[in-house]
Amino acid sequence: MKPTDDDIEELMTNACVSGLDDLVEMLIHDPIAEVWNQFGFLSGVSRSPRFGEHGYYAISEHTKLLCLSFQLPFDRDGRLAGCGRVVLETREEDLDARILSWDTSRAIWGELAQKIANELENLRSFDNPHGSTCQPNHRLLAALRGRVRPPYLTLIEGGATP
């Protein structure tokens, strides 16, 4: 089911942001704890299905059809494994995405390094504990299970291209 503009507006209203760029601005200028308090419904550390990432810290807001999330990837040792990203997605596709700068990603990782280190041993499996709700990387997890084709997007600063 393709989300409508009303579906996207509902998600953005629930997330207390006007769009992806608004969330990016929060991530650039505000402490991560404040971003979590203002934006997210769920927060935590999860395993990542993406190549080169062991896990990611995520803050997300979702509806049944859509998920808006900030994801900060890390390696097996808890070190930053790439730039943070803000992703608006359905179960089938990325609708929009932003990649944070390396400097912004490192600053956020500095705030989260201890939390990530504390969670390394207890990372959740790829199973979705929230049933039918849309979660960060839900589409990628489904691809790993053979339910949908994997995405073929290259994320670049400020957006995504096929």
Short mmCIF file of N, CA and C in Angstrom, two decimals:
data_model
loop_
_atom_site.label_atom_id
_atom_site.label_comp_id
_atom_site.label_asym_id
_atom_site.label_seq_id
_atom_site.Cartn_x
_atom_site.Cartn_y
_atom_site.Cartn_z
N MET A 1 0.84 -1.17 0.00
CA MET A 1 0.00 0.00 0.00
C MET A 1 0.89 1.24 0.00
N LYS A 2 0.69 2.09 -0.95
CA LYS A 2 1.47 3.32 -1.09
C LYS A 2 0.94 4.38 -0.13
N PRO A 3 1.82 4.98 0.70
CA PRO A 3 1.35 6.01 1.63
C PRO A 3 0.93 7.28 0.88
N THR A 4 -0.07 7.94 1.41
CA THR A 4 -0.55 9.20 0.84
C THR A 4 0.18 10.36 1.51
N ASP A 5 -0.03 11.55 0.97
CA ASP A 5 0.52 12.75 1.60
C ASP A 5 -0.03 12.90 3.02
N ASP A 6 -1.28 12.52 3.23
CA ASP A 6 -1.88 12.58 4.57
C ASP A 6 -1.17 11.62 5.52
N ASP A 7 -0.81 10.43 5.02
CA ASP A 7 -0.09 9.47 5.85
C ASP A 7 1.27 10.03 6.28
N ILE A 8 1.96 10.66 5.35
CA ILE A 8 3.26 11.26 5.66
C ILE A 8 3.09 12.42 6.63
N GLU A 9 2.07 13.24 6.40
CA GLU A 9 1.82 14.37 7.30
C GLU A 9 1.50 13.88 8.72
N GLU A 10 0.73 12.79 8.83
CA GLU A 10 0.42 12.22 10.14
C GLU A 10 1.70 11.78 10.85
N LEU A 11 2.58 11.10 10.14
CA LEU A 11 3.84 10.66 10.73
C LEU A 11 4.68 11.85 11.19
N MET A 12 4.80 12.86 10.34
CA MET A 12 5.61 14.03 10.70
C MET A 12 5.01 14.76 11.91
N THR A 13 3.70 14.83 11.98
CA THR A 13 3.04 15.44 13.13
C THR A 13 3.33 14.65 14.40
N ASN A 14 3.20 13.32 14.32
CA ASN A 14 3.51 12.47 15.47
C ASN A 14 4.96 12.61 15.90
N ALA A 15 5.85 12.79 14.92
CA ALA A 15 7.28 12.90 15.19
C ALA A 15 7.70 14.30 15.61
N CYS A 16 6.78 15.25 15.55
CA CYS A 16 7.06 16.65 15.92
C CYS A 16 8.15 17.26 15.05
N VAL A 17 8.15 16.91 13.77
CA VAL A 17 9.07 17.51 12.81
C VAL A 17 8.28 17.88 11.56
N SER A 18 8.80 18.86 10.81
CA SER A 18 8.12 19.25 9.58
C SER A 18 8.61 18.45 8.37
N GLY A 19 9.72 17.75 8.54
CA GLY A 19 10.27 16.94 7.46
C GLY A 19 11.64 16.42 7.83
N LEU A 20 12.28 15.72 6.91
CA LEU A 20 13.59 15.14 7.17
C LEU A 20 14.63 16.20 7.48
N ASP A 21 14.57 17.31 6.76
CA ASP A 21 15.56 18.37 6.99
C ASP A 21 15.44 18.95 8.39
N ASP A 22 14.23 19.02 8.91
CA ASP A 22 14.01 19.50 10.28
C ASP A 22 14.69 18.55 11.28
N LEU A 23 14.54 17.25 11.08
CA LEU A 23 15.19 16.27 11.95
C LEU A 23 16.71 16.36 11.82
N VAL A 24 17.21 16.53 10.61
CA VAL A 24 18.65 16.69 10.40
C VAL A 24 19.16 17.91 11.18
N GLU A 25 18.45 19.02 11.11
CA GLU A 25 18.85 20.23 11.85
C GLU A 25 18.90 19.97 13.35
N MET A 26 17.92 19.23 13.87
CA MET A 26 17.94 18.87 15.29
C MET A 26 19.19 18.06 15.61
N LEU A 27 19.52 17.09 14.77
CA LEU A 27 20.68 16.23 15.00
C LEU A 27 21.98 17.01 14.95
N ILE A 28 22.04 18.03 14.10
CA ILE A 28 23.25 18.84 13.97
C ILE A 28 23.42 19.75 15.19
N HIS A 29 22.33 20.31 15.70
CA HIS A 29 22.43 21.37 16.69
C HIS A 29 22.10 20.97 18.13
N ASP A 30 21.35 19.89 18.34
CA ASP A 30 20.89 19.55 19.68
C ASP A 30 21.57 18.29 20.20
N PRO A 31 21.74 18.17 21.52
CA PRO A 31 22.24 16.92 22.09
C PRO A 31 21.30 15.77 21.74
N ILE A 32 21.85 14.58 21.60
CA ILE A 32 21.03 13.44 21.16
C ILE A 32 19.92 13.14 22.16
N ALA A 33 20.13 13.36 23.44
CA ALA A 33 19.08 13.13 24.43
C ALA A 33 17.89 14.08 24.18
N GLU A 34 18.17 15.29 23.78
CA GLU A 34 17.10 16.24 23.47
C GLU A 34 16.37 15.85 22.19
N VAL A 35 17.10 15.36 21.20
CA VAL A 35 16.46 14.88 19.96
C VAL A 35 15.51 13.74 20.31
N TRP A 36 15.96 12.81 21.14
CA TRP A 36 15.12 11.67 21.56
C TRP A 36 13.86 12.18 22.27
N ASN A 37 14.02 13.15 23.16
CA ASN A 37 12.86 13.68 23.89
C ASN A 37 11.87 14.38 22.97
N GLN A 38 12.35 15.08 21.95
CA GLN A 38 11.48 15.83 21.06
C GLN A 38 10.90 14.99 19.93
N PHE A 39 11.69 14.06 19.40
CA PHE A 39 11.32 13.38 18.17
C PHE A 39 10.83 11.95 18.34
N GLY A 40 11.53 11.12 19.03
CA GLY A 40 11.34 9.69 18.89
C GLY A 40 10.29 9.04 19.74
N PHE A 41 9.76 7.95 19.21
CA PHE A 41 8.87 7.06 19.95
C PHE A 41 9.69 5.90 20.51
N LEU A 42 10.53 5.31 19.68
CA LEU A 42 11.41 4.22 20.08
C LEU A 42 12.86 4.67 20.01
N SER A 43 13.69 4.12 20.89
CA SER A 43 15.11 4.42 20.88
C SER A 43 15.84 3.18 21.34
N GLY A 44 17.00 2.90 20.75
CA GLY A 44 17.77 1.76 21.21
C GLY A 44 18.80 1.31 20.21
N VAL A 45 19.48 0.25 20.57
CA VAL A 45 20.54 -0.33 19.78
C VAL A 45 20.03 -1.65 19.21
N SER A 46 20.23 -1.85 17.91
CA SER A 46 19.79 -3.07 17.23
C SER A 46 20.86 -3.56 16.28
N ARG A 47 20.77 -4.84 15.90
CA ARG A 47 21.64 -5.39 14.87
C ARG A 47 21.31 -4.74 13.54
N SER A 48 22.31 -4.62 12.68
CA SER A 48 22.09 -4.02 11.37
C SER A 48 22.25 -5.07 10.28
N PRO A 49 21.34 -5.11 9.32
CA PRO A 49 21.49 -6.02 8.20
C PRO A 49 22.38 -5.46 7.09
N ARG A 50 22.84 -4.23 7.25
CA ARG A 50 23.63 -3.59 6.20
C ARG A 50 25.09 -4.05 6.25
N PHE A 51 25.66 -4.24 5.08
CA PHE A 51 27.05 -4.66 4.96
C PHE A 51 27.96 -3.64 5.63
N GLY A 52 28.92 -4.10 6.42
CA GLY A 52 29.89 -3.23 7.06
C GLY A 52 29.43 -2.65 8.39
N GLU A 53 28.22 -2.98 8.80
CA GLU A 53 27.69 -2.50 10.07
C GLU A 53 27.34 -3.70 10.95
N HIS A 54 27.76 -3.66 12.19
CA HIS A 54 27.35 -4.70 13.14
C HIS A 54 25.99 -4.34 13.73
N GLY A 55 25.82 -3.06 14.02
CA GLY A 55 24.57 -2.60 14.60
C GLY A 55 24.38 -1.12 14.35
N TYR A 56 23.29 -0.59 14.87
CA TYR A 56 23.06 0.84 14.78
C TYR A 56 22.24 1.28 15.98
N TYR A 57 22.47 2.52 16.39
CA TYR A 57 21.62 3.16 17.36
C TYR A 57 20.52 3.85 16.56
N ALA A 58 19.28 3.69 16.98
CA ALA A 58 18.18 4.30 16.23
C ALA A 58 17.22 5.02 17.16
N ILE A 59 16.71 6.11 16.66
CA ILE A 59 15.55 6.79 17.23
C ILE A 59 14.52 6.79 16.12
N SER A 60 13.32 6.33 16.40
CA SER A 60 12.33 6.25 15.32
C SER A 60 10.94 6.60 15.80
N GLU A 61 10.15 6.98 14.83
CA GLU A 61 8.71 7.20 14.98
C GLU A 61 8.08 6.46 13.82
N HIS A 62 6.96 5.78 14.06
CA HIS A 62 6.36 5.01 12.98
C HIS A 62 4.85 4.99 13.06
N THR A 63 4.27 4.65 11.92
CA THR A 63 2.86 4.31 11.81
C THR A 63 2.83 2.91 11.23
N LYS A 64 1.65 2.40 10.91
CA LYS A 64 1.58 1.06 10.31
C LYS A 64 2.24 1.02 8.93
N LEU A 65 2.23 2.16 8.22
CA LEU A 65 2.74 2.20 6.85
C LEU A 65 4.14 2.77 6.72
N LEU A 66 4.54 3.65 7.64
CA LEU A 66 5.76 4.43 7.48
C LEU A 66 6.64 4.39 8.72
N CYS A 67 7.92 4.58 8.49
CA CYS A 67 8.86 4.74 9.58
C CYS A 67 9.81 5.88 9.24
N LEU A 68 9.99 6.79 10.19
CA LEU A 68 10.99 7.84 10.09
C LEU A 68 12.00 7.56 11.18
N SER A 69 13.27 7.43 10.80
CA SER A 69 14.26 7.09 11.81
C SER A 69 15.60 7.78 11.56
N PHE A 70 16.30 7.99 12.68
CA PHE A 70 17.71 8.35 12.66
C PHE A 70 18.45 7.08 13.01
N GLN A 71 19.49 6.74 12.23
CA GLN A 71 20.27 5.53 12.46
C GLN A 71 21.75 5.88 12.44
N LEU A 72 22.47 5.46 13.49
CA LEU A 72 23.91 5.70 13.59
C LEU A 72 24.60 4.34 13.63
N PRO A 73 25.31 3.96 12.56
CA PRO A 73 25.90 2.62 12.48
C PRO A 73 27.21 2.49 13.27
N PHE A 74 27.44 1.27 13.77
CA PHE A 74 28.69 1.00 14.47
C PHE A 74 29.17 -0.41 14.14
N ASP A 75 30.48 -0.64 14.40
CA ASP A 75 31.08 -1.95 14.11
C ASP A 75 31.02 -2.86 15.33
N ARG A 76 31.64 -4.04 15.23
CA ARG A 76 31.60 -5.04 16.31
C ARG A 76 32.20 -4.55 17.61
N ASP A 77 33.08 -3.56 17.51
CA ASP A 77 33.71 -3.00 18.71
C ASP A 77 32.99 -1.77 19.23
N GLY A 78 31.89 -1.39 18.59
CA GLY A 78 31.13 -0.23 19.01
C GLY A 78 31.62 1.08 18.43
N ARG A 79 32.60 1.01 17.52
CA ARG A 79 33.11 2.23 16.88
C ARG A 79 32.21 2.63 15.72
N LEU A 80 32.20 3.91 15.44
CA LEU A 80 31.41 4.44 14.34
C LEU A 80 31.78 3.73 13.03
N ALA A 81 30.77 3.23 12.31
CA ALA A 81 31.01 2.46 11.10
C ALA A 81 30.55 3.18 9.84
N GLY A 82 30.24 4.44 9.94
CA GLY A 82 29.78 5.20 8.79
C GLY A 82 28.99 6.40 9.27
N CYS A 83 28.55 7.19 8.33
CA CYS A 83 27.79 8.39 8.67
C CYS A 83 26.36 8.03 9.10
N GLY A 84 25.84 8.81 10.02
CA GLY A 84 24.46 8.65 10.43
C GLY A 84 23.52 8.97 9.27
N ARG A 85 22.31 8.47 9.36
CA ARG A 85 21.34 8.68 8.29
C ARG A 85 19.96 8.92 8.89
N VAL A 86 19.17 9.68 8.17
CA VAL A 86 17.76 9.89 8.48
C VAL A 86 17.00 9.30 7.31
N VAL A 87 16.07 8.38 7.59
CA VAL A 87 15.40 7.64 6.53
C VAL A 87 13.90 7.65 6.75
N LEU A 88 13.16 7.98 5.70
CA LEU A 88 11.72 7.82 5.66
C LEU A 88 11.47 6.64 4.74
N GLU A 89 10.84 5.58 5.29
CA GLU A 89 10.67 4.37 4.50
C GLU A 89 9.32 3.71 4.75
N THR A 90 8.94 2.91 3.77
CA THR A 90 7.82 1.99 3.92
C THR A 90 8.44 0.61 4.07
N ARG A 91 7.62 -0.40 4.10
CA ARG A 91 8.15 -1.77 4.16
C ARG A 91 8.83 -2.17 2.85
N GLU A 92 8.52 -1.47 1.77
CA GLU A 92 9.05 -1.86 0.47
C GLU A 92 10.16 -0.97 -0.06
N GLU A 93 10.21 0.29 0.38
CA GLU A 93 11.17 1.19 -0.25
C GLU A 93 11.51 2.39 0.62
N ASP A 94 12.68 2.96 0.34
CA ASP A 94 13.03 4.25 0.90
C ASP A 94 12.26 5.30 0.12
N LEU A 95 11.57 6.19 0.84
CA LEU A 95 10.89 7.29 0.19
C LEU A 95 11.79 8.51 0.11
N ASP A 96 12.62 8.69 1.14
CA ASP A 96 13.53 9.82 1.18
C ASP A 96 14.60 9.51 2.22
N ALA A 97 15.77 10.09 2.06
CA ALA A 97 16.85 9.85 3.00
C ALA A 97 17.82 11.02 3.00
N ARG A 98 18.48 11.19 4.13
CA ARG A 98 19.55 12.18 4.28
C ARG A 98 20.71 11.51 4.97
N ILE A 99 21.92 11.84 4.56
CA ILE A 99 23.12 11.33 5.20
C ILE A 99 23.78 12.50 5.93
N LEU A 100 24.07 12.29 7.21
CA LEU A 100 24.72 13.32 8.01
C LEU A 100 26.20 13.41 7.65
N SER A 101 26.81 14.52 7.93
CA SER A 101 28.25 14.67 7.69
C SER A 101 29.02 13.79 8.67
N TRP A 102 30.27 13.51 8.34
CA TRP A 102 31.13 12.72 9.20
C TRP A 102 31.31 13.44 10.55
N ASP A 103 31.50 14.75 10.53
CA ASP A 103 31.70 15.50 11.78
C ASP A 103 30.47 15.41 12.68
N THR A 104 29.29 15.57 12.12
CA THR A 104 28.06 15.46 12.91
C THR A 104 27.90 14.04 13.44
N SER A 105 28.16 13.05 12.60
CA SER A 105 28.04 11.65 13.02
C SER A 105 29.00 11.33 14.16
N ARG A 106 30.23 11.81 14.05
CA ARG A 106 31.22 11.58 15.12
C ARG A 106 30.80 12.25 16.42
N ALA A 107 30.26 13.45 16.34
CA ALA A 107 29.82 14.15 17.54
C ALA A 107 28.69 13.38 18.23
N ILE A 108 27.74 12.88 17.46
CA ILE A 108 26.63 12.10 18.03
C ILE A 108 27.17 10.79 18.60
N TRP A 109 28.07 10.12 17.88
CA TRP A 109 28.66 8.89 18.39
C TRP A 109 29.35 9.13 19.72
N GLY A 110 30.03 10.28 19.86
CA GLY A 110 30.68 10.60 21.12
C GLY A 110 29.70 10.64 22.28
N GLU A 111 28.49 11.12 22.02
CA GLU A 111 27.45 11.16 23.05
C GLU A 111 26.91 9.76 23.36
N LEU A 112 26.98 8.86 22.39
CA LEU A 112 26.36 7.54 22.52
C LEU A 112 27.35 6.39 22.74
N ALA A 113 28.65 6.66 22.67
CA ALA A 113 29.66 5.59 22.69
C ALA A 113 29.51 4.67 23.89
N GLN A 114 29.30 5.22 25.07
CA GLN A 114 29.17 4.38 26.26
C GLN A 114 27.90 3.54 26.22
N LYS A 115 26.80 4.15 25.78
CA LYS A 115 25.53 3.40 25.66
C LYS A 115 25.69 2.25 24.67
N ILE A 116 26.32 2.52 23.55
CA ILE A 116 26.55 1.48 22.55
C ILE A 116 27.43 0.38 23.13
N ALA A 117 28.52 0.75 23.80
CA ALA A 117 29.43 -0.23 24.40
C ALA A 117 28.69 -1.10 25.41
N ASN A 118 27.80 -0.50 26.19
CA ASN A 118 27.05 -1.26 27.19
C ASN A 118 26.07 -2.26 26.57
N GLU A 119 25.65 -2.00 25.34
CA GLU A 119 24.64 -2.83 24.68
C GLU A 119 25.23 -3.86 23.70
N LEU A 120 26.52 -3.82 23.44
CA LEU A 120 27.10 -4.70 22.43
C LEU A 120 26.79 -6.18 22.68
N GLU A 121 26.84 -6.61 23.90
CA GLU A 121 26.60 -8.02 24.21
C GLU A 121 25.13 -8.41 24.11
N ASN A 122 24.24 -7.44 24.16
CA ASN A 122 22.81 -7.73 24.23
C ASN A 122 22.03 -7.30 23.00
N LEU A 123 22.69 -7.21 21.86
CA LEU A 123 21.97 -6.76 20.66
C LEU A 123 20.82 -7.70 20.34
N ARG A 124 19.69 -7.09 19.98
CA ARG A 124 18.53 -7.89 19.59
C ARG A 124 18.80 -8.59 18.26
N SER A 125 18.13 -9.70 18.05
CA SER A 125 18.25 -10.42 16.79
C SER A 125 17.50 -9.67 15.70
N PHE A 126 17.51 -10.22 14.50
CA PHE A 126 16.80 -9.59 13.39
C PHE A 126 15.30 -9.73 13.51
N ASP A 127 14.80 -10.54 14.43
CA ASP A 127 13.36 -10.68 14.57
C ASP A 127 12.75 -9.37 15.02
N ASN A 128 11.60 -9.05 14.46
CA ASN A 128 10.91 -7.81 14.78
C ASN A 128 10.01 -8.04 16.00
N PRO A 129 10.36 -7.49 17.17
CA PRO A 129 9.57 -7.73 18.37
C PRO A 129 8.26 -6.94 18.40
N HIS A 130 8.04 -6.09 17.43
CA HIS A 130 6.88 -5.20 17.46
C HIS A 130 5.80 -5.61 16.47
N GLY A 131 5.83 -6.84 16.02
CA GLY A 131 4.77 -7.35 15.18
C GLY A 131 4.63 -6.63 13.86
N SER A 132 3.46 -6.08 13.60
CA SER A 132 3.15 -5.53 12.29
C SER A 132 3.54 -4.07 12.12
N THR A 133 4.07 -3.43 13.15
CA THR A 133 4.42 -2.03 12.99
C THR A 133 5.69 -1.89 12.18
N CYS A 134 5.82 -0.80 11.50
CA CYS A 134 6.98 -0.54 10.66
C CYS A 134 8.13 -0.06 11.54
N GLN A 135 9.28 -0.64 11.38
CA GLN A 135 10.45 -0.34 12.21
C GLN A 135 11.61 0.10 11.32
N PRO A 136 12.64 0.75 11.89
CA PRO A 136 13.81 1.10 11.09
C PRO A 136 14.37 -0.15 10.40
N ASN A 137 14.69 -0.01 9.14
CA ASN A 137 15.27 -1.09 8.34
C ASN A 137 14.35 -2.30 8.19
N HIS A 138 13.07 -2.15 8.44
CA HIS A 138 12.13 -3.26 8.28
C HIS A 138 12.24 -3.86 6.89
N ARG A 139 12.33 -2.98 5.89
CA ARG A 139 12.43 -3.42 4.51
C ARG A 139 13.70 -4.24 4.28
N LEU A 140 14.81 -3.81 4.90
CA LEU A 140 16.06 -4.55 4.74
C LEU A 140 16.00 -5.90 5.43
N LEU A 141 15.34 -5.96 6.56
CA LEU A 141 15.20 -7.23 7.26
C LEU A 141 14.35 -8.19 6.45
N ALA A 142 13.29 -7.68 5.85
CA ALA A 142 12.44 -8.52 5.01
C ALA A 142 13.24 -9.04 3.82
N ALA A 143 14.12 -8.22 3.26
CA ALA A 143 14.94 -8.66 2.13
C ALA A 143 15.85 -9.81 2.55
N LEU A 144 16.39 -9.75 3.75
CA LEU A 144 17.23 -10.83 4.24
C LEU A 144 16.46 -12.13 4.35
N ARG A 145 15.19 -12.03 4.63
CA ARG A 145 14.34 -13.21 4.76
C ARG A 145 13.73 -13.61 3.42
N GLY A 146 14.08 -12.90 2.33
CA GLY A 146 13.62 -13.24 1.00
C GLY A 146 12.21 -12.77 0.69
N ARG A 147 11.67 -11.83 1.46
CA ARG A 147 10.29 -11.39 1.24
C ARG A 147 10.17 -10.28 0.21
N VAL A 148 11.18 -9.45 0.09
CA VAL A 148 11.19 -8.40 -0.93
C VAL A 148 12.58 -8.32 -1.52
N ARG A 149 12.68 -7.70 -2.68
CA ARG A 149 13.98 -7.50 -3.29
C ARG A 149 14.77 -6.49 -2.48
N PRO A 150 16.10 -6.68 -2.37
CA PRO A 150 16.90 -5.70 -1.63
C PRO A 150 16.92 -4.37 -2.36
N PRO A 151 17.13 -3.29 -1.62
CA PRO A 151 17.14 -1.96 -2.24
C PRO A 151 18.39 -1.75 -3.07
N TYR A 152 18.27 -0.97 -4.10
CA TYR A 152 19.41 -0.61 -4.93
C TYR A 152 19.51 0.90 -4.96
N LEU A 153 19.74 1.49 -3.81
CA LEU A 153 19.88 2.93 -3.69
C LEU A 153 21.28 3.25 -3.21
N THR A 154 21.84 4.30 -3.74
CA THR A 154 23.08 4.84 -3.23
C THR A 154 22.72 6.14 -2.52
N LEU A 155 22.97 6.17 -1.22
CA LEU A 155 22.64 7.35 -0.46
C LEU A 155 23.77 8.34 -0.59
N ILE A 156 23.42 9.59 -0.83
CA ILE A 156 24.41 10.66 -0.94
C ILE A 156 23.99 11.80 -0.04
N GLU A 157 24.91 12.70 0.24
CA GLU A 157 24.60 13.85 1.08
C GLU A 157 23.37 14.55 0.54
N GLY A 158 22.33 14.64 1.37
CA GLY A 158 21.13 15.37 1.00
C GLY A 158 20.09 14.58 0.22
N GLY A 159 20.24 13.27 0.06
CA GLY A 159 19.19 12.55 -0.65
C GLY A 159 19.61 11.17 -1.12
N ALA A 160 18.81 10.58 -1.95
CA ALA A 160 19.07 9.24 -2.46
C ALA A 160 18.89 9.26 -3.97
N THR A 161 19.70 8.47 -4.64
CA THR A 161 19.56 8.35 -6.09
C THR A 161 19.51 6.88 -6.45
N PRO A 162 18.83 6.53 -7.53
CA PRO A 162 18.77 5.12 -7.96
C PRO A 162 20.11 4.67 -8.53
#
